[in-house]
Amino acid sequence: MATLGRRVSPDTTLLRPILATGRVIYPLVGLVVSMVSMYIYTFYLQIEGGHGSVTGQATPVGAVWGLYVASIIFFIGVSHVGIGVSAATRLLELDYLKPYARIAELLTMFCLPAAVCIITIDIGRPERFLFNVMRYGRVQAPFVWSATVISTYLFASLVYLYLSMRRDFALCADLVPKWRRFYKLLALGYEDTEEERRRHEKTLWWMSIALIPIMVSVHSVYGFVFGLHSSRAGWFNPFMAPYFVLGAINNGFATLVIVAALIRKVFGWEEYLSLRGLRNLARFLCWMTLLYIYFCLSEYLTYIYSPPIGEVIVFRSLFKGDFSFIFWPSQTVLLMGYLMLFLNQTIFNRQFTLWVTVAGASAINIALFATRYLIVVPSLMRPMLPFPTGTYTPTLYEWGVIIGMFGFVIGGYLVFMKFFPIIELPHPGEAERIK
Amino acid sequence: MKRMNRREFIKYAAGLPGGVLLGTYAWFPFTLRNEKEIKQGVKKKDKARVADGLGTQANSSNKFTLVIDAGACIGCRTCQWGCKEENNIPDVIAPPWIEIFELTAKEGFMGHASIQELKEGATTAYTRSPSEGKWYLAVQCQHCDNPPCVRVCPVGATYKDRDGFVLMDYDRCIGCRICVVACPYSARRFNWLPGTLPPDKVNPLVPVRYLGVVEKCTFCVHRVRRGELPRCVEVCPVRARHFGDLNDLQSEVSTLLRAEMGSQLLAELNTKPSLWYIKRGKKWLP
C-alpha cells in the first residue's frame, strides 16, 4: 500500500462495471451465447455436409465466394481502425481522444479474430488452414500476405494493448480487492513509478509509428486479393487497395462512434467520453465518407464511360440488373448517412445532436456492408465463357454465421468490461485536461 | 523470486522461441528423408508430389499439348463421360471437368469468347447434337504456361510440373477457392458436397477427392506419363482431339499446329494455354 500514496486515487465510476453486476447483463450474455452458437452450429453442419449443404455458393457458375467473404472484408475493415485511432491519438497528442483509445483498440482485438473465424469457416478444409499456410506458404500468394499482416497486426495490437493497460492492472489491484491477485499477476510487477510510466509511454510511441503502416497494409492486402485477377471484370484495377483502405477507415470510424456513444450512454460516462471527442471522430468520418463517395463516383464514371465488355455487363447488373435492388438503396443510405453527419457538423453546428451522428454512422456502416457484398458477388456471377447465368442468394445459415460473429464481438466487449476498465484510468492531473 | 533485469528478460524472450525454431529445423531433414529415397535420388519436393497418388515422375523434355479440332467436334459429350469415369468424378461435381458449349455459327468460336449475354444461343444444355449451323467448343483446364491459379495458391497445392501439366495436390489444398476465382476459363471445380462413388468403379490410379478441396482436369497425367493417351482423346468418336508432345517435332500435335491455323482461348489474358483449337475437320451431320 506504500505505493498508493504516489498515485492519484481515481474516482471509482470508471470501475463500476467491475465492482457491481447489473441485472441486464444476464439476458445480454444469453443473447450473445445464442448468437455465437449459430456460428458453431453452422460450422458443425458444414463439416458434416460440406459447404454446399449450408451455403448458396457454387462453381463454376454462381458465387465461388459469397456473403462470408463480404463479411470478412467488413470485419477486417472495422478492426483496421482500432489501433489506428489509438496510435494517431498518441502520435498527434490528441488528449481529448485518449479515453476513446481503448474502446477503439478493442475493436481490433475482437473484430480481427471474428474475421479469422469467418475465414476459417469459409475455406474448405479448416483443419489444414493454419498448418498448411505456415508450412507451405508461398510469399507470392495474396492470401499468405493477408495471413502475415493479420497475424502481425493482431500480435502487435495485443502487445500494444497490454502495455497500455499495465498501469490500470496495477491500479485495479488496489482498487478492486476481490480480484487482487488476478490483477497483480497481470501487472507483472508494475508499480506506477515515474520512470515506468515514462518508459511505457516511449515504447508505445515507437509502437504507434510501427503500427500505422501495418494497419494500412492489412486492408491493402484485401484490395489485392481482388484486384489482381485479370480474369474478373470489375475487379482488375490498381485502385482496389486504396479503395479498400478508405472503406475500412469509414467502417471502423462509424463503428467506433456507435460503440463509444453506446458505452457513454449506458454507463453515464459523459464527463470522460467527452462530446468533443465524439464530435471530432464524426467529423473525420464525415470527410472520409465524402472521399469515399468521390472514389465511388470516379469508379462508376470509368466503368460507364467506354468500358470493355466485361465491365459493361458487371455494371449493368449493378445499375439495372440483378443487383440493382441492393445497389440503389445502399447508395442512397450512404448518401443519407453522409448528409446526416455533414449537416450536423455544418449547418446545425450549434445544436450538435448525438443521436443523429450515431444514426448517420449506422447508415454508413450498413451501406458499406452492402457495398462489400456488391464488390464480391457480381463479378463472380459473370464467367468469361458462355456458361448459363448463375444465381446466388445467401442462405440463413450464412447470415447466422455473420450474426454469430457480431455476437462474438459484443460478447468480447461485455467480458472485457466486466474484468477490465474500458477507459484508461486518468493519470494524476489529467482529468482536468480532458475536460 | 529473483527479479529479472531488462537484459535478461530480452535474452529469455528471444531465446526460447528461437531455440524452439532452431530445434524444429534441426529435426527437419531426418523427418522428411529416409535412406531409401535418398538412394533412389528422389528429391524432397518430388517426394511430396509423388504422394499425390500418381506414382509417376515428370520428364522436363516433354511439353504436352492438346489440340481440339472444333471443326470436327459433334458435341456428343463422350469425352465428358469418359473423363468422368476415368477420373473418379462423383455426380455432385457438375459440370464435370470438361464442359461443352454449343455456339451459333454467326459468332464462331475464335478470339475473345464471349460473355454469355453476347453469345446469343450459346448454351451448355443442348439435347440434340450435332445441329446444322452450330459449333461445339469443349473447354477444360488449359494447363497454361502462365497459370493464374498457380500464382495465387497460398500453399502451393496447385503447381506447374516440368512437363507442362498443371496439377493439384489434394492433400495440401485448404479449399480457399482463390484459384477458382483466378481461372478465366472456369475450369476448376470445388467439392461442395460429399461425393459418392460405387466402389467397383473407382479407378485406383486416380486419387479420390474429398470434401472441401478444388479439383480439375489433369490431362490424365496417370495415363500420359505411362505412355497412354488421355481418356478424352481415346474415346473421341470423330478424332477431334489430338494429344502429344510439342517438343517432339514429329508428333501429331506438332504437325497439326504447323499445318493449321490454331488459336487459343482468351489468349489476350496472357495465360499461354497448352490447349489449341483448330478448325480443320468437317463436321459429320446426320
Short mmCIF file of C-alpha atoms in Angstrom, two decimals, chain B:
data_model
loop_
_atom_site.label_atom_id
_atom_site.label_comp_id
_atom_site.label_asym_id
_atom_site.label_seq_id
_atom_site.Cartn_x
_atom_site.Cartn_y
_atom_site.Cartn_z
CA MET B 1 11.80 -14.92 -6.78
CA LYS B 2 14.72 -13.06 -8.21
CA ARG B 3 13.71 -10.04 -10.23
CA MET B 4 14.80 -10.12 -13.83
CA ASN B 5 16.51 -7.15 -15.30
CA ARG B 6 15.76 -5.99 -18.77
CA ARG B 7 18.73 -7.62 -20.44
CA GLU B 8 17.85 -11.00 -19.02
CA PHE B 9 14.23 -10.64 -19.97
CA ILE B 10 15.14 -9.95 -23.59
CA LYS B 11 17.52 -12.89 -23.54
CA TYR B 12 14.80 -15.27 -22.42
CA ALA B 13 12.05 -13.76 -24.53
CA ALA B 14 14.10 -14.10 -27.70
CA GLY B 15 16.00 -17.22 -26.77
CA LEU B 16 13.11 -19.51 -26.02
CA PRO B 17 11.19 -19.20 -29.31
CA GLY B 18 14.48 -19.01 -31.17
CA GLY B 19 15.59 -22.26 -29.63
CA VAL B 20 12.31 -23.94 -30.46
CA LEU B 21 12.56 -22.72 -34.05
CA LEU B 22 16.12 -23.92 -34.47
CA GLY B 23 15.22 -27.22 -32.88
CA THR B 24 12.42 -27.72 -35.37
CA TYR B 25 14.68 -27.12 -38.31
CA ALA B 26 17.43 -29.31 -36.96
CA TRP B 27 14.96 -32.16 -36.85
CA PHE B 28 13.58 -31.42 -40.31
CA PRO B 29 15.97 -33.38 -42.58
CA PHE B 30 15.54 -36.54 -40.57
CA THR B 31 11.80 -36.49 -40.68
CA LEU B 32 11.47 -35.92 -44.38
CA ARG B 33 14.12 -38.11 -45.97
CA ASN B 34 14.63 -41.72 -45.35
CA GLU B 35 17.51 -43.70 -46.62
CA LYS B 36 15.69 -45.44 -49.41
CA GLU B 37 14.52 -42.27 -51.00
CA ILE B 38 17.95 -40.74 -50.86
CA LYS B 39 19.32 -43.81 -52.64
CA GLN B 40 16.74 -43.54 -55.36
CA GLY B 41 17.60 -39.90 -55.82
CA VAL B 42 14.09 -38.68 -55.10
CA LYS B 43 14.24 -35.07 -54.08
CA LYS B 44 12.27 -33.88 -51.13
CA LYS B 45 9.99 -31.77 -53.28
CA ASP B 46 9.23 -34.58 -55.69
CA LYS B 47 8.53 -36.96 -52.89
CA ALA B 48 5.72 -34.78 -51.66
CA ARG B 49 4.28 -34.69 -55.15
CA VAL B 50 4.59 -38.43 -55.73
CA ALA B 51 2.31 -38.76 -52.76
CA ASP B 52 -0.45 -37.36 -54.95
CA GLY B 53 -1.27 -40.92 -55.88
CA LEU B 54 0.03 -40.66 -59.39
CA GLY B 55 3.20 -42.64 -58.85
CA THR B 56 4.93 -41.01 -61.77
CA GLN B 57 7.72 -38.56 -62.39
CA ALA B 58 7.75 -35.61 -64.74
CA ASN B 59 10.22 -35.53 -67.61
CA SER B 60 11.19 -31.97 -68.35
CA SER B 61 11.94 -32.68 -72.01
CA ASN B 62 8.21 -33.04 -72.70
CA LYS B 63 5.69 -30.31 -73.36
CA PHE B 64 2.30 -31.90 -73.59
CA THR B 65 -0.35 -30.22 -75.67
CA LEU B 66 -3.95 -30.97 -76.56
CA VAL B 67 -5.28 -29.86 -79.92
CA ILE B 68 -9.05 -29.83 -80.32
CA ASP B 69 -10.46 -29.80 -83.80
CA ALA B 70 -13.56 -27.68 -83.34
CA GLY B 71 -14.45 -28.22 -86.97
CA ALA B 72 -14.89 -31.91 -86.40
CA CYS B 73 -16.38 -31.86 -82.89
CA ILE B 74 -20.00 -33.00 -82.94
CA GLY B 75 -20.73 -32.16 -79.31
CA CYS B 76 -21.59 -35.74 -78.37
CA ARG B 77 -20.17 -35.34 -74.85
CA THR B 78 -18.39 -38.71 -75.00
CA CYS B 79 -15.19 -37.07 -73.77
CA GLN B 80 -17.08 -35.65 -70.82
CA TRP B 81 -18.36 -39.06 -69.78
CA GLY B 82 -15.09 -40.83 -70.47
CA CYS B 83 -13.32 -38.30 -68.30
CA LYS B 84 -15.88 -38.69 -65.56
CA GLU B 85 -15.35 -42.45 -65.43
CA GLU B 86 -11.61 -42.32 -65.72
CA ASN B 87 -11.02 -39.68 -63.09
CA ASN B 88 -13.46 -40.77 -60.35
CA ILE B 89 -15.60 -37.66 -60.70
CA PRO B 90 -18.65 -38.00 -58.48
CA ASP B 91 -22.07 -36.85 -59.64
CA VAL B 92 -22.03 -33.85 -57.31
CA ILE B 93 -19.31 -32.25 -59.42
CA ALA B 94 -21.47 -30.67 -62.08
CA PRO B 95 -20.47 -29.92 -64.74
CA PRO B 96 -17.59 -32.42 -64.80
CA TRP B 97 -14.09 -31.38 -65.74
CA ILE B 98 -14.90 -30.96 -69.43
CA GLU B 99 -17.71 -28.64 -70.39
CA ILE B 100 -19.04 -28.32 -73.93
CA PHE B 101 -20.67 -25.19 -75.25
CA GLU B 102 -22.94 -25.07 -78.24
CA LEU B 103 -22.32 -21.85 -80.13
CA THR B 104 -24.05 -20.31 -83.07
CA ALA B 105 -22.23 -20.16 -86.36
CA LYS B 106 -22.57 -16.42 -86.58
CA GLU B 107 -20.35 -15.86 -83.57
CA GLY B 108 -17.87 -18.59 -84.33
CA PHE B 109 -15.60 -19.64 -81.53
CA MET B 110 -12.31 -17.86 -82.07
CA GLY B 111 -10.95 -14.78 -80.40
CA HIS B 112 -12.40 -13.34 -77.26
CA ALA B 113 -15.13 -15.66 -76.38
CA SER B 114 -17.93 -14.36 -75.18
CA ILE B 115 -19.62 -13.40 -72.12
CA GLN B 116 -22.91 -15.18 -72.14
CA GLU B 117 -25.07 -12.19 -72.98
CA LEU B 118 -23.08 -11.64 -76.14
CA LYS B 119 -23.39 -15.20 -77.22
CA GLU B 120 -26.99 -15.42 -78.10
CA GLY B 121 -27.89 -19.03 -78.41
CA ALA B 122 -24.76 -20.21 -76.63
CA THR B 123 -25.69 -22.97 -74.27
CA THR B 124 -24.38 -25.95 -72.39
CA ALA B 125 -27.81 -27.51 -72.07
CA TYR B 126 -28.39 -28.74 -75.62
CA THR B 127 -30.08 -32.09 -76.02
CA ARG B 128 -29.54 -32.88 -79.70
CA SER B 129 -26.24 -32.73 -81.46
CA PRO B 130 -24.83 -32.13 -83.94
CA SER B 131 -27.17 -29.48 -85.27
CA GLU B 132 -26.87 -27.61 -88.50
CA GLY B 133 -25.08 -24.29 -88.14
CA LYS B 134 -23.73 -24.88 -84.64
CA TRP B 135 -20.21 -25.09 -83.31
CA TYR B 136 -19.18 -27.15 -80.32
CA LEU B 137 -16.48 -25.82 -78.06
CA ALA B 138 -15.04 -28.19 -75.48
CA VAL B 139 -13.38 -26.39 -72.58
CA GLN B 140 -11.35 -27.91 -69.79
CA CYS B 141 -8.27 -26.93 -67.85
CA GLN B 142 -5.96 -25.24 -70.34
CA HIS B 143 -2.75 -26.21 -68.49
CA CYS B 144 -1.46 -22.69 -69.01
CA ASP B 145 2.23 -21.92 -69.15
CA ASN B 146 1.49 -18.78 -67.17
CA PRO B 147 -1.21 -20.11 -64.90
CA PRO B 148 -3.04 -17.53 -62.75
CA CYS B 149 -4.27 -20.29 -60.43
CA VAL B 150 -0.74 -21.42 -59.56
CA ARG B 151 0.29 -17.86 -58.93
CA VAL B 152 -2.37 -17.19 -56.31
CA CYS B 153 -2.41 -20.52 -54.46
CA PRO B 154 -1.38 -19.77 -50.87
CA VAL B 155 0.00 -23.23 -50.13
CA GLY B 156 1.34 -24.36 -53.50
CA ALA B 157 -1.34 -27.05 -53.72
CA THR B 158 -1.64 -26.44 -57.43
CA TYR B 159 1.59 -26.38 -59.36
CA LYS B 160 3.05 -26.40 -62.82
CA ASP B 161 5.02 -29.55 -63.38
CA ARG B 162 8.08 -29.72 -65.57
CA ASP B 163 6.32 -31.42 -68.46
CA GLY B 164 3.57 -28.84 -68.77
CA PHE B 165 0.87 -30.26 -66.53
CA VAL B 166 -0.87 -28.03 -64.03
CA LEU B 167 -1.65 -30.43 -61.20
CA MET B 168 -3.39 -30.48 -57.85
CA ASP B 169 -2.10 -31.80 -54.57
CA TYR B 170 -5.38 -32.68 -52.88
CA ASP B 171 -3.71 -33.31 -49.55
CA ARG B 172 -2.32 -29.84 -49.42
CA CYS B 173 -5.32 -27.86 -50.69
CA ILE B 174 -7.02 -25.83 -47.98
CA GLY B 175 -10.06 -25.05 -50.11
CA CYS B 176 -9.82 -21.27 -50.14
CA ARG B 177 -11.03 -21.25 -53.78
CA ILE B 178 -8.89 -18.30 -54.84
CA CYS B 179 -7.71 -20.44 -57.77
CA VAL B 180 -11.33 -20.85 -58.87
CA VAL B 181 -11.65 -17.09 -58.78
CA ALA B 182 -8.41 -16.58 -60.70
CA CYS B 183 -9.10 -19.08 -63.50
CA PRO B 184 -10.55 -17.22 -66.51
CA TYR B 185 -11.72 -20.48 -68.10
CA SER B 186 -13.82 -21.52 -65.10
CA ALA B 187 -12.11 -24.88 -65.38
CA ARG B 188 -11.86 -25.59 -61.68
CA ARG B 189 -14.45 -27.38 -59.60
CA PHE B 190 -14.92 -27.43 -55.87
CA ASN B 191 -16.19 -30.32 -53.74
CA TRP B 192 -19.15 -28.57 -52.21
CA LEU B 193 -20.83 -31.79 -51.17
CA PRO B 194 -19.50 -35.21 -50.19
CA GLY B 195 -19.41 -37.24 -53.38
CA THR B 196 -20.14 -40.94 -53.56
CA LEU B 197 -18.66 -43.40 -55.99
CA PRO B 198 -19.60 -47.06 -56.39
CA PRO B 199 -16.53 -48.94 -55.09
CA ASP B 200 -16.24 -51.15 -58.14
CA LYS B 201 -16.00 -48.13 -60.42
CA VAL B 202 -13.16 -46.38 -58.65
CA ASN B 203 -10.04 -46.06 -60.77
CA PRO B 204 -7.17 -46.90 -58.39
CA LEU B 205 -4.70 -44.74 -60.31
CA VAL B 206 -6.58 -41.54 -59.60
CA PRO B 207 -6.87 -40.24 -56.05
CA VAL B 208 -10.43 -39.87 -54.85
CA ARG B 209 -11.03 -36.30 -53.76
CA TYR B 210 -12.72 -35.46 -50.54
CA LEU B 211 -14.95 -32.73 -49.30
CA GLY B 212 -13.68 -29.17 -49.47
CA VAL B 213 -10.85 -29.36 -52.00
CA VAL B 214 -10.54 -28.00 -55.51
CA GLU B 215 -10.10 -30.29 -58.49
CA LYS B 216 -9.76 -30.03 -62.23
CA CYS B 217 -8.60 -31.75 -65.41
CA THR B 218 -5.15 -33.32 -65.09
CA PHE B 219 -4.69 -34.23 -68.79
CA CYS B 220 -4.92 -37.77 -67.35
CA VAL B 221 -1.41 -37.44 -66.01
CA HIS B 222 -1.51 -41.01 -64.68
CA ARG B 223 -2.03 -42.32 -68.22
CA VAL B 224 0.14 -39.90 -70.14
CA ARG B 225 3.26 -40.49 -68.11
CA ARG B 226 2.79 -44.21 -68.63
CA GLY B 227 2.68 -43.70 -72.39
CA GLU B 228 -1.07 -43.75 -72.94
CA LEU B 229 -3.34 -41.09 -74.32
CA PRO B 230 -5.71 -39.11 -72.11
CA ARG B 231 -9.08 -40.75 -71.83
CA CYS B 232 -10.95 -37.94 -73.62
CA VAL B 233 -8.65 -38.30 -76.63
CA GLU B 234 -9.03 -42.06 -76.66
CA VAL B 235 -12.80 -42.10 -76.57
CA CYS B 236 -13.50 -39.30 -79.07
CA PRO B 237 -15.55 -40.94 -81.85
CA VAL B 238 -14.70 -38.37 -84.52
CA ARG B 239 -11.00 -37.90 -83.72
CA ALA B 240 -11.48 -34.27 -82.86
CA ARG B 241 -8.89 -34.47 -80.10
CA HIS B 242 -5.17 -34.85 -80.64
CA PHE B 243 -2.68 -35.15 -77.86
CA GLY B 244 1.08 -35.19 -77.90
CA ASP B 245 4.42 -33.71 -77.09
CA LEU B 246 5.01 -30.35 -78.69
CA ASN B 247 8.76 -30.67 -78.19
CA ASP B 248 8.76 -33.70 -80.47
CA LEU B 249 8.67 -32.23 -83.96
CA GLN B 250 7.37 -35.47 -85.49
CA SER B 251 4.40 -35.76 -83.15
CA GLU B 252 0.84 -35.38 -84.36
CA VAL B 253 0.21 -32.14 -82.49
CA SER B 254 3.38 -30.52 -83.83
CA THR B 255 2.44 -31.41 -87.38
CA LEU B 256 -1.10 -30.19 -86.90
CA LEU B 257 -0.08 -26.89 -85.40
CA ARG B 258 2.43 -26.33 -88.20
CA ALA B 259 -0.15 -27.03 -90.87
CA GLU B 260 -3.27 -25.41 -89.40
CA MET B 261 -4.03 -22.02 -88.03
CA GLY B 262 -4.56 -22.67 -84.37
CA SER B 263 -5.96 -20.37 -81.78
CA GLN B 264 -6.07 -20.29 -78.05
CA LEU B 265 -8.95 -19.40 -75.83
CA LEU B 266 -8.76 -15.95 -74.20
CA ALA B 267 -5.19 -15.58 -75.40
CA GLU B 268 -5.19 -11.87 -74.60
CA LEU B 269 -5.10 -12.67 -70.88
CA ASN B 270 -1.52 -13.86 -71.35
CA THR B 271 -2.11 -17.22 -69.72
CA LYS B 272 -0.35 -19.08 -72.57
CA PRO B 273 -2.64 -22.10 -72.65
CA SER B 274 -1.47 -25.57 -73.72
CA LEU B 275 -4.79 -26.20 -75.40
CA TRP B 276 -5.10 -25.25 -79.04
CA TYR B 277 -8.23 -25.11 -81.14
CA ILE B 278 -8.10 -25.72 -84.88
CA LYS B 279 -10.90 -25.87 -87.44
CA ARG B 280 -9.71 -28.49 -89.86
CA GLY B 281 -12.23 -31.26 -89.91
CA LYS B 282 -15.63 -31.33 -91.50
CA LYS B 283 -18.45 -31.91 -89.15
CA TRP B 284 -20.37 -35.13 -89.63
CA LEU B 285 -24.05 -34.32 -89.90
CA PRO B 286 -26.78 -36.94 -89.88
#
